[in-house]
Structure formats: C-alpha cells, structure tokens
Amino acid sequence: MRVGVVTFPGSLDDRDAQRAVRAAGAEPVALWHGDADLHGVDAVVLPGGFSYGDYLRCGAIARFAPVMDRLVPAAQGGLPVLGICNGFQVLCESHLLPGALIRNDHRKFVCRDQRLRIENASTAWTGDYAAGQEIVVPLKNGEGGYVADERTLDALEAEGRVVARYLGDNPNGSYRDIAGVSNERGNVVGLMPHPEHAVEPGFGPTTDGLAFFTSVLHQVVSA
Amino acid sequence: MGAIVVDVMLKPEILDPQGQAVAGALPRLGFEGITDVRQGKRFVLTVEGEVTDAHLAQARQAAETLLSNPVIEDVVAVHALDDSEVSAAAGAPA
C-alpha cells in the first residue's frame, strides 16, 4: 500500500509522517503541494507544520494549493485522508471536515504528552484501536481550539464522528474536548495531536500512535 | 487608484482569545467601562482606476471564499473607500 504525505511550504512533520507510514508497513510517497497529482497513492496524510496559509487563517491558503484540487474530490470519493494538526486545519478549510481551528483559549503555545480517548474505532484511521481505548501521544499547537456551532457539534456527537477526545485538562479550549473528527463516511479524519511522533520505542512517550497508520492498511477490508 | 475595504469579524458565538486578551489589558491601563472586545480583520484591496461594481462583486466573492471562513467568521462590510481615505487605509505615508 502506498501512502502519500503532502509537503506544503512550512510543513515540518512530513518526514515523521513518512517514517510512521513505513513503520506501519506501508510505502510512503512524498507529494508536493504544487503538483496537481496524487501519483496513484492509496491514502494521503496531510502533516503538521506552519503553512504559509497561517498568515490569513490556519490552512486557508494551503487549501488552495494545486494538490488540493485533486485531493478534495478524491477524498469525497472515499480516498482515506488523515490530517494532523496543520493538516486538520487544511481539511477544515477545505470543508472536507466541519468546524474550524482557532487560537488556543489561553493564547499560549502548548507542547506536552496528551492523553486521549479513541471514541470511534470504525474510521479508516482508527480501526486498529478499540472504542474507548485511552492513548498518549504528543500534542503541540498554538491554534488548536476546535470550534463549530452547537448544531454541528450535536450532529457530530449523534453520528459518532467525534474520533478522539482530550482526557484530563483540555489543552486548547476545544469545544466538548474534541481532539479529532471524521467526515460522514469515516475515510477523512482530522486530529490535532500527533500520533506520528509516537510510533517507535525510545522516541516519544509511547508507541500508541502507530495504530493510526496500521489501521489504514486494513481499512479496505471493512470499506 | 481606488480601494475596497473588506471587514471580517469572528461570529459572535465563537470565542475570541485575542479580543479577550485586549479586554483584559484595558482596565490595567485605566480604560474603564469597556465590557468586551472583539478583534476583527480589515483587508484593503487596491484596484486600477475607480472602484466599479464589477470590482465590488469580485471583492465580495473573494471575501466569501478566501478572506473569511464562513464557518467561524462573518463578512461585515465590503465597500469602496473615497479618495481621501485611500492613501491612509493603504498604509501610504501621509
């Protein structure tokens, strides 16, 4: 299985994401934001970083990158896409996911190991977890506050589209402690914390993040 | 040379951490009686010649697609500036 990882100007976790893909047993494929081609990959990761679009809003300009012209319809057609941190912001700005990410309520950058609960273990990216499983992965963001209107939040809860929730202190003021959400079909997932930094023993607090990347290898079976 | 202003504000129900930081600082500086602050964004789009209806229509479209995110923000104004305001708004030296 070939998993593309898109590099935008300012992406900084693209190499880590590629490494996580390889650790999971898939072949990472580097994709460039300015190239309007997905090169036949079977899934895509939008990594974290500080995209040039952050000058306007997080991910706002990245959303109009040529690669996104191909990615958006492919994701709507069922291609598994995982957006981490800045990638989550890009997915929200692309309207592939509902809601938006705003500046942390305490206005400070936060970097720590974060406890999460996997709420939905039936998405393309969480199938190797158990629903309700608690994991610890790094979190680092300045604009990680997940917001949406009440109706959208209620719909996300009712449809089981809250993929992960913060446990313990809410690190950024995200509404209803939401750390990640999915689209209706479950192939597109956005996550603010960083599972790609917790896939190898000795690097990161745990290896709890690896299952995000192994899940997508098995998702074809259940799709 | 004409200019069009686009003002964007966070929707009232969305938390505005930056506005809250400013609101917290005002009383410390002796500005009393201000109960809330919301911080918005102003874009000044400069165009060739006079501002036309076509320019304004384009600016409204840009405001809805790129300059604002309708999920969290409202476009509260799109209008042409008159000549006396243009150089000041564009940040040109007086």
Short mmCIF file of C-alpha atoms in Angstrom, two decimals, chain A residues 55-57 60-61 63-64 92-93 95 98-107 147-149 172-173 175, chain B residues 8 10-11 13-22 41 43 63-73:
data_model
loop_
_atom_site.label_atom_id
_atom_site.label_comp_id
_atom_site.label_asym_id
_atom_site.label_seq_id
_atom_site.Cartn_x
_atom_site.Cartn_y
_atom_site.Cartn_z
CA TYR A 55 -0.79 34.28 7.66
CA LEU A 56 -4.51 34.55 6.89
CA ARG A 57 -6.05 31.68 8.90
CA ALA A 60 -6.61 28.90 4.47
CA ILE A 61 -4.14 29.41 1.64
CA ARG A 63 -6.33 24.74 0.96
CA PHE A 64 -5.99 26.31 -2.50
CA CYS A 92 -11.49 22.09 7.81
CA GLU A 93 -10.69 25.00 5.50
CA HIS A 95 -14.75 21.81 4.02
CA PRO A 98 -16.84 20.53 9.64
CA GLY A 99 -15.81 23.22 12.09
CA ALA A 100 -12.61 25.24 12.35
CA LEU A 101 -9.49 25.59 14.48
CA ILE A 102 -8.85 28.85 16.31
CA ARG A 103 -6.19 30.20 18.65
CA ASN A 104 -5.91 28.36 21.96
CA ASP A 105 -8.19 29.88 24.59
CA HIS A 106 -5.19 30.58 26.87
CA ARG A 107 -3.31 32.10 23.89
CA VAL A 147 -14.92 25.14 17.28
CA ALA A 148 -18.23 24.66 15.48
CA ASP A 149 -21.78 25.80 16.07
CA ASN A 172 -6.58 24.43 23.97
CA GLY A 173 -10.23 25.17 24.73
CA TYR A 175 -15.40 22.67 22.31
CA VAL B 8 -14.23 40.34 8.68
CA LEU B 10 -15.44 36.24 14.16
CA LYS B 11 -19.07 35.19 14.59
CA GLU B 13 -20.69 32.76 19.30
CA ILE B 14 -17.03 31.96 18.54
CA LEU B 15 -14.53 32.57 21.33
CA ASP B 16 -12.08 35.39 20.51
CA PRO B 17 -8.96 34.79 22.64
CA GLN B 18 -7.14 37.79 21.16
CA GLY B 19 -10.05 40.10 21.86
CA GLN B 20 -10.22 38.78 25.40
CA ALA B 21 -6.52 39.49 25.91
CA VAL B 22 -7.07 43.09 24.83
CA LYS B 41 -9.57 41.77 10.32
CA PHE B 43 -8.38 43.89 4.17
CA ALA B 63 -14.37 37.82 0.88
CA GLU B 64 -16.62 34.77 0.93
CA THR B 65 -14.08 32.29 -0.45
CA LEU B 66 -10.63 33.24 0.84
CA LEU B 67 -10.70 36.30 3.10
CA SER B 68 -13.20 34.78 5.51
CA ASN B 69 -14.09 31.29 6.68
CA PRO B 70 -17.90 31.28 6.83
CA VAL B 71 -17.80 28.54 9.46
CA ILE B 72 -16.42 30.93 12.06
CA GLU B 73 -16.42 34.41 10.52
#
